[in-house]
PDB file of C-alpha atoms in Angstrom:
ATOM      1  CA  MET A  15       0.000  -0.001   0.000  1.00  0.00           C
ATOM      2  CA  THR A  16       1.461   3.270  -1.076  1.00  0.00           C
ATOM      3  CA  GLY A  17       0.141   6.707  -0.823  1.00  0.00           C
ATOM      4  CA  GLU A  18       1.033  10.285  -1.342  1.00  0.00           C
ATOM      5  CA  GLY A  19       3.167  12.012   1.290  1.00  0.00           C
ATOM      6  CA  GLU A  20       2.650  15.517   2.639  1.00  0.00           C
ATOM      7  CA  ASP A  21       5.196  16.917   0.187  1.00  0.00           C
ATOM      8  CA  GLY A  22       3.565  15.204  -2.769  1.00  0.00           C
ATOM      9  CA  GLY A  23       6.194  12.435  -2.983  1.00  0.00           C
ATOM     10  CA  GLU A  24       5.427   8.737  -2.814  1.00  0.00           C
ATOM     11  CA  ARG A  25       5.264   7.183   0.628  1.00  0.00           C
ATOM     12  CA  LYS A  26       6.284   3.590   1.306  1.00  0.00           C
ATOM     13  CA  SER A  27       4.320   1.444   3.632  1.00  0.00           C
ATOM     14  CA  MET A  28       5.789   0.371   6.958  1.00  0.00           C
ATOM     15  CA  ILE A  29       3.484  -2.640   7.107  1.00  0.00           C
ATOM     16  CA  GLY A  30       5.427  -5.735   8.084  1.00  0.00           C
ATOM     17  CA  LYS A  31       8.500  -3.738   9.146  1.00  0.00           C
ATOM     18  CA  LYS A  32       9.332  -3.311  12.769  1.00  0.00           C
ATOM     19  CA  PRO A  33      10.409   0.225  13.738  1.00  0.00           C
ATOM     20  CA  ILE A  34      13.859   0.469  15.334  1.00  0.00           C
ATOM     21  CA  SER A  35      13.789   1.341  18.993  1.00  0.00           C
ATOM     22  CA  ARG A  36      15.802   4.162  20.448  1.00  0.00           C
ATOM     23  CA  ARG A  37      17.706   1.652  22.601  1.00  0.00           C
ATOM     24  CA  ARG A  38      18.695  -0.436  19.554  1.00  0.00           C
ATOM     25  CA  LEU A  39      19.744   2.688  17.625  1.00  0.00           C
ATOM     26  CA  MET A  40      22.041   3.714  20.510  1.00  0.00           C
ATOM     27  CA  ALA A  41      23.468   0.180  20.665  1.00  0.00           C
ATOM     28  CA  TYR A  42      24.313   0.339  16.940  1.00  0.00           C
ATOM     29  CA  ALA A  43      25.912   3.757  17.439  1.00  0.00           C
ATOM     30  CA  TRP A  44      28.090   2.469  20.310  1.00  0.00           C
ATOM     31  CA  ILE A  45      29.105  -0.618  18.341  1.00  0.00           C
ATOM     32  CA  GLY A  46      30.056   1.567  15.369  1.00  0.00           C
ATOM     33  CA  ALA A  47      32.073   3.948  17.544  1.00  0.00           C
ATOM     34  CA  ALA A  48      33.848   1.030  19.249  1.00  0.00           C
ATOM     35  CA  ALA A  49      34.659  -0.515  15.855  1.00  0.00           C
ATOM     36  CA  ILE A  50      36.233   2.762  14.712  1.00  0.00           C
ATOM     37  CA  VAL A  51      38.348   3.037  17.877  1.00  0.00           C
ATOM     38  CA  VAL A  52      39.497  -0.595  17.665  1.00  0.00           C
ATOM     39  CA  GLY A  53      40.305  -0.155  13.979  1.00  0.00           C
ATOM     40  CA  GLU A  54      42.436   2.906  14.691  1.00  0.00           C
ATOM     41  CA  LEU A  55      44.269   1.101  17.499  1.00  0.00           C
ATOM     42  CA  ILE A  56      45.018  -1.885  15.273  1.00  0.00           C
ATOM     43  CA  PHE A  57      46.144   0.313  12.378  1.00  0.00           C
ATOM     44  CA  GLY A  58      48.313   2.451  14.665  1.00  0.00           C
ATOM     45  CA  THR A  59      49.924  -0.606  16.235  1.00  0.00           C
ATOM     46  CA  PHE A  60      50.730  -2.291  12.933  1.00  0.00           C
ATOM     47  CA  ALA A  61      52.003   0.953  11.403  1.00  0.00           C
ATOM     48  CA  PHE A  62      55.039   0.699  13.719  1.00  0.00           C
ATOM     49  CA  LEU A  63      55.912  -2.756  12.380  1.00  0.00           C
ATOM     50  CA  TRP A  64      56.693  -1.510   8.873  1.00  0.00           C
ATOM     51  CA  PRO A  65      59.726   0.635   8.107  1.00  0.00           C
ATOM     52  CA  ARG A  66      59.137   4.299   7.439  1.00  0.00           C
ATOM     53  CA  ARG A  67      58.983   5.477   3.899  1.00  0.00           C
ATOM     54  CA  LYS A  68      62.263   7.001   3.019  1.00  0.00           C
ATOM     55  CA  GLY A  69      62.259  10.647   2.103  1.00  0.00           C
ATOM     56  CA  PRO A  70      64.580  12.238  -0.383  1.00  0.00           C
ATOM     57  CA  LYS A  71      68.138  10.963  -0.163  1.00  0.00           C
ATOM     58  CA  VAL A  72      70.248  13.246   1.991  1.00  0.00           C
ATOM     59  CA  GLU A  73      73.934  13.472   1.245  1.00  0.00           C
ATOM     60  CA  THR A  74      75.973  12.271   4.198  1.00  0.00           C
ATOM     61  CA  VAL A  75      79.264  13.812   3.064  1.00  0.00           C
ATOM     62  CA  PHE A  76      79.666  17.569   2.846  1.00  0.00           C
ATOM     63  CA  ILE A  77      82.504  20.052   2.480  1.00  0.00           C
ATOM     64  CA  ALA A  78      82.400  22.455   5.422  1.00  0.00           C
ATOM     65  CA  GLY A  79      84.909  24.855   3.894  1.00  0.00           C
ATOM     66  CA  LYS A  80      88.613  25.498   3.587  1.00  0.00           C
ATOM     67  CA  VAL A  81      90.872  24.886   6.584  1.00  0.00           C
ATOM     68  CA  THR A  82      91.758  28.581   6.534  1.00  0.00           C
ATOM     69  CA  ASP A  83      88.057  29.534   6.935  1.00  0.00           C
ATOM     70  CA  PHE A  84      88.040  28.310  10.554  1.00  0.00           C
ATOM     71  CA  LYS A  85      89.614  30.214  13.455  1.00  0.00           C
ATOM     72  CA  VAL A  86      90.967  28.408  16.513  1.00  0.00           C
ATOM     73  CA  GLY A  87      88.285  28.270  19.235  1.00  0.00           C
ATOM     74  CA  GLU A  88      85.439  29.059  16.840  1.00  0.00           C
ATOM     75  CA  VAL A  89      82.313  26.859  16.604  1.00  0.00           C
ATOM     76  CA  ILE A  90      80.536  27.049  13.243  1.00  0.00           C
ATOM     77  CA  PRO A  91      76.990  25.649  12.934  1.00  0.00           C
ATOM     78  CA  PHE A  92      75.837  23.781   9.827  1.00  0.00           C
ATOM     79  CA  ARG A  93      72.058  23.709  10.363  1.00  0.00           C
ATOM     80  CA  LYS A  94      71.022  21.726   7.300  1.00  0.00           C
ATOM     81  CA  GLU A  95      73.648  19.074   8.026  1.00  0.00           C
ATOM     82  CA  ARG A  96      72.913  19.123  11.774  1.00  0.00           C
ATOM     83  CA  ALA A  97      76.552  19.485  12.639  1.00  0.00           C
ATOM     84  CA  PHE A  98      79.023  21.892  14.215  1.00  0.00           C
ATOM     85  CA  ILE A  99      82.666  22.307  13.264  1.00  0.00           C
ATOM     86  CA  LEU A 100      85.040  23.264  16.066  1.00  0.00           C
ATOM     87  CA  ARG A 101      88.656  24.161  15.460  1.00  0.00           C
ATOM     88  CA  THR A 102      90.787  23.538  18.525  1.00  0.00           C
ATOM     89  CA  GLU A 103      94.503  24.072  19.137  1.00  0.00           C
ATOM     90  CA  GLY A 104      94.944  20.391  18.268  1.00  0.00           C
ATOM     91  CA  GLY A 105      92.810  20.264  15.127  1.00  0.00           C
ATOM     92  CA  PHE A 106      89.163  19.928  14.085  1.00  0.00           C
ATOM     93  CA  LEU A 107      86.075  18.258  15.549  1.00  0.00           C
ATOM     94  CA  ALA A 108      82.832  17.611  13.669  1.00  0.00           C
ATOM     95  CA  ILE A 109      80.202  17.489  16.430  1.00  0.00           C
ATOM     96  CA  SER A 110      76.681  16.173  15.867  1.00  0.00           C
ATOM     97  CA  ALA A 111      73.863  18.609  16.618  1.00  0.00           C
ATOM     98  CA  ILE A 112      71.609  15.695  17.662  1.00  0.00           C
ATOM     99  CA  CYS A 113      71.374  15.318  21.442  1.00  0.00           C
ATOM    100  CA  THR A 114      72.124  11.886  22.886  1.00  0.00           C
ATOM    101  CA  HIS A 115      69.097  12.134  25.192  1.00  0.00           C
ATOM    102  CA  LEU A 116      65.956  12.404  23.042  1.00  0.00           C
ATOM    103  CA  SER A 117      67.441  13.379  19.670  1.00  0.00           C
ATOM    104  CA  CYS A 118      66.438  17.035  19.808  1.00  0.00           C
ATOM    105  CA  VAL A 119      68.733  19.455  18.008  1.00  0.00           C
ATOM    106  CA  VAL A 120      71.144  21.323  20.270  1.00  0.00           C
ATOM    107  CA  ASN A 121      72.044  24.975  19.759  1.00  0.00           C
ATOM    108  CA  TRP A 122      75.376  26.731  20.157  1.00  0.00           C
ATOM    109  CA  ASN A 123      75.232  29.679  22.563  1.00  0.00           C
ATOM    110  CA  GLU A 124      78.078  31.954  21.482  1.00  0.00           C
ATOM    111  CA  MET A 125      77.801  34.224  24.557  1.00  0.00           C
ATOM    112  CA  LEU A 126      78.045  31.354  27.057  1.00  0.00           C
ATOM    113  CA  LYS A 127      80.384  29.310  24.824  1.00  0.00           C
ATOM    114  CA  LYS A 128      78.377  26.108  25.250  1.00  0.00           C
ATOM    115  CA  PHE A 129      75.829  23.900  23.531  1.00  0.00           C
ATOM    116  CA  GLU A 130      72.294  24.057  24.932  1.00  0.00           C
ATOM    117  CA  TYR A 131      69.611  21.399  24.658  1.00  0.00           C
ATOM    118  CA  PRO A 132      66.160  23.039  24.525  1.00  0.00           C
ATOM    119  CA  CYS A 133      64.116  19.900  25.311  1.00  0.00           C
ATOM    120  CA  HIS A 134      65.341  19.400  28.897  1.00  0.00           C
ATOM    121  CA  GLY A 135      67.751  22.234  29.601  1.00  0.00           C
ATOM    122  CA  ALA A 136      70.970  20.228  29.311  1.00  0.00           C
ATOM    123  CA  LYS A 137      74.282  21.954  28.674  1.00  0.00           C
ATOM    124  CA  PHE A 138      77.367  20.686  26.851  1.00  0.00           C
ATOM    125  CA  ASN A 139      80.800  22.308  26.839  1.00  0.00           C
ATOM    126  CA  ARG A 140      82.624  23.439  23.689  1.00  0.00           C
ATOM    127  CA  ASN A 141      83.886  19.873  23.060  1.00  0.00           C
ATOM    128  CA  GLY A 142      80.384  18.375  23.380  1.00  0.00           C
ATOM    129  CA  GLU A 143      80.792  16.883  26.871  1.00  0.00           C
ATOM    130  CA  VAL A 144      77.730  16.843  29.168  1.00  0.00           C
ATOM    131  CA  ARG A 145      77.905  19.503  31.888  1.00  0.00           C
ATOM    132  CA  GLU A 146      74.257  19.582  33.069  1.00  0.00           C
ATOM    133  CA  GLY A 147      71.087  17.616  32.524  1.00  0.00           C
ATOM    134  CA  PRO A 148      69.863  14.173  31.503  1.00  0.00           C
ATOM    135  CA  PRO A 149      71.897  13.225  28.385  1.00  0.00           C
ATOM    136  CA  PRO A 150      73.720   9.933  29.030  1.00  0.00           C
ATOM    137  CA  ARG A 151      76.894  10.816  27.124  1.00  0.00           C
ATOM    138  CA  ALA A 152      78.717  13.454  25.107  1.00  0.00           C
ATOM    139  CA  LEU A 153      77.490  14.587  21.699  1.00  0.00           C
ATOM    140  CA  ASP A 154      78.485  12.201  18.915  1.00  0.00           C
ATOM    141  CA  LEU A 155      81.259  13.029  16.493  1.00  0.00           C
ATOM    142  CA  TYR A 156      81.261  12.715  12.722  1.00  0.00           C
ATOM    143  CA  LYS A 157      84.207  11.458  10.729  1.00  0.00           C
ATOM    144  CA  LEU A 158      86.225  14.434   9.518  1.00  0.00           C
ATOM    145  CA  GLN A 159      89.064  14.564   6.990  1.00  0.00           C
ATOM    146  CA  ILE A 160      91.220  17.275   5.505  1.00  0.00           C
ATOM    147  CA  VAL A 161      91.239  16.752   1.728  1.00  0.00           C
ATOM    148  CA  ALA A 162      93.133  19.174  -0.531  1.00  0.00           C
ATOM    149  CA  GLY A 163      92.834  21.944   2.059  1.00  0.00           C
ATOM    150  CA  ASN A 164      89.083  21.374   2.594  1.00  0.00           C
ATOM    151  CA  VAL A 165      87.332  20.211   5.757  1.00  0.00           C
ATOM    152  CA  VAL A 166      85.216  17.223   4.652  1.00  0.00           C
ATOM    153  CA  VAL A 167      82.630  15.720   7.024  1.00  0.00           C
ATOM    154  CA  ASP A 168      80.963  12.301   6.713  1.00  0.00           C
ATOM    155  CA  ARG A 169      77.771  11.981   8.776  1.00  0.00           C
ATOM    156  CA  ALA A 170      76.984   8.393   7.725  1.00  0.00           C
ATOM    157  CA  ASN A 171      78.141   6.697  10.948  1.00  0.00           C
ATOM    158  CA  PRO A 172      78.187   8.944  14.038  1.00  0.00           C
ATOM    159  CA  ILE A 173      80.913   8.050  16.533  1.00  0.00           C
ATOM    160  CA  GLU A 174      79.625   7.550  20.086  1.00  0.00           C
ATOM    161  CA  ARG A 175      81.856   8.707  22.918  1.00  0.00           C
ATOM    162  CA  SER A 176      81.604   9.270  26.642  1.00  0.00           C
ATOM    163  CA  LYS A 177      83.951  12.264  26.861  1.00  0.00           C
ATOM    164  CA  PHE A 178      86.363  14.394  24.872  1.00  0.00           C
ATOM    165  CA  GLU A 179      89.880  13.156  24.300  1.00  0.00           C
ATOM    166  CA  PRO A 180      92.498  15.154  22.376  1.00  0.00           C
ATOM    167  CA  SER A 181      93.026  12.159  20.064  1.00  0.00           C
ATOM    168  CA  GLN A 182      89.503  12.787  18.670  1.00  0.00           C
ATOM    169  CA  SER A 183      90.703  15.981  16.962  1.00  0.00           C
ATOM    170  CA  VAL A 184      91.789  15.734  13.337  1.00  0.00           C
ATOM    171  CA  LYS A 185      95.007  17.630  12.679  1.00  0.00           C
ATOM    172  CA  GLY A 186      94.695  20.325  10.107  1.00  0.00           C
TER     173      GLY A 186
END
């Protein structure tokens, strides 16, 4: 049995169909919401099992400049490369800008002559040794070479260390 609705459209008969109760509608809504939450939890958990998609290839080797560009005692930041070059009396150090605590980027404070870690307030001296805060060890070093008068840094395999030793400097 069909008829004409108030707006002139065709109306379908509800004969033989049981109307849904408010209680059942709420149950369906809760089941749907729970299914969405469980689905997100499962997806989020399994997302950690697959390796991350690799972004654009980043060069690990870079030329920091000529040996003569660096003054003794000066710390030069290389933001894009996340590194600092320090020229000491004994040679050069290529210090990682990645903190050994939670991998935040450290900053060089020229006025205080120390590295500062913004995430938890740690401080490192000029050579990258921990002076305050939670980091478990000194900042990592990168392999550094002097090639044809240029300071060349390779960031591929950071060198872990507990403290500074003069033998870590590369003569130049």
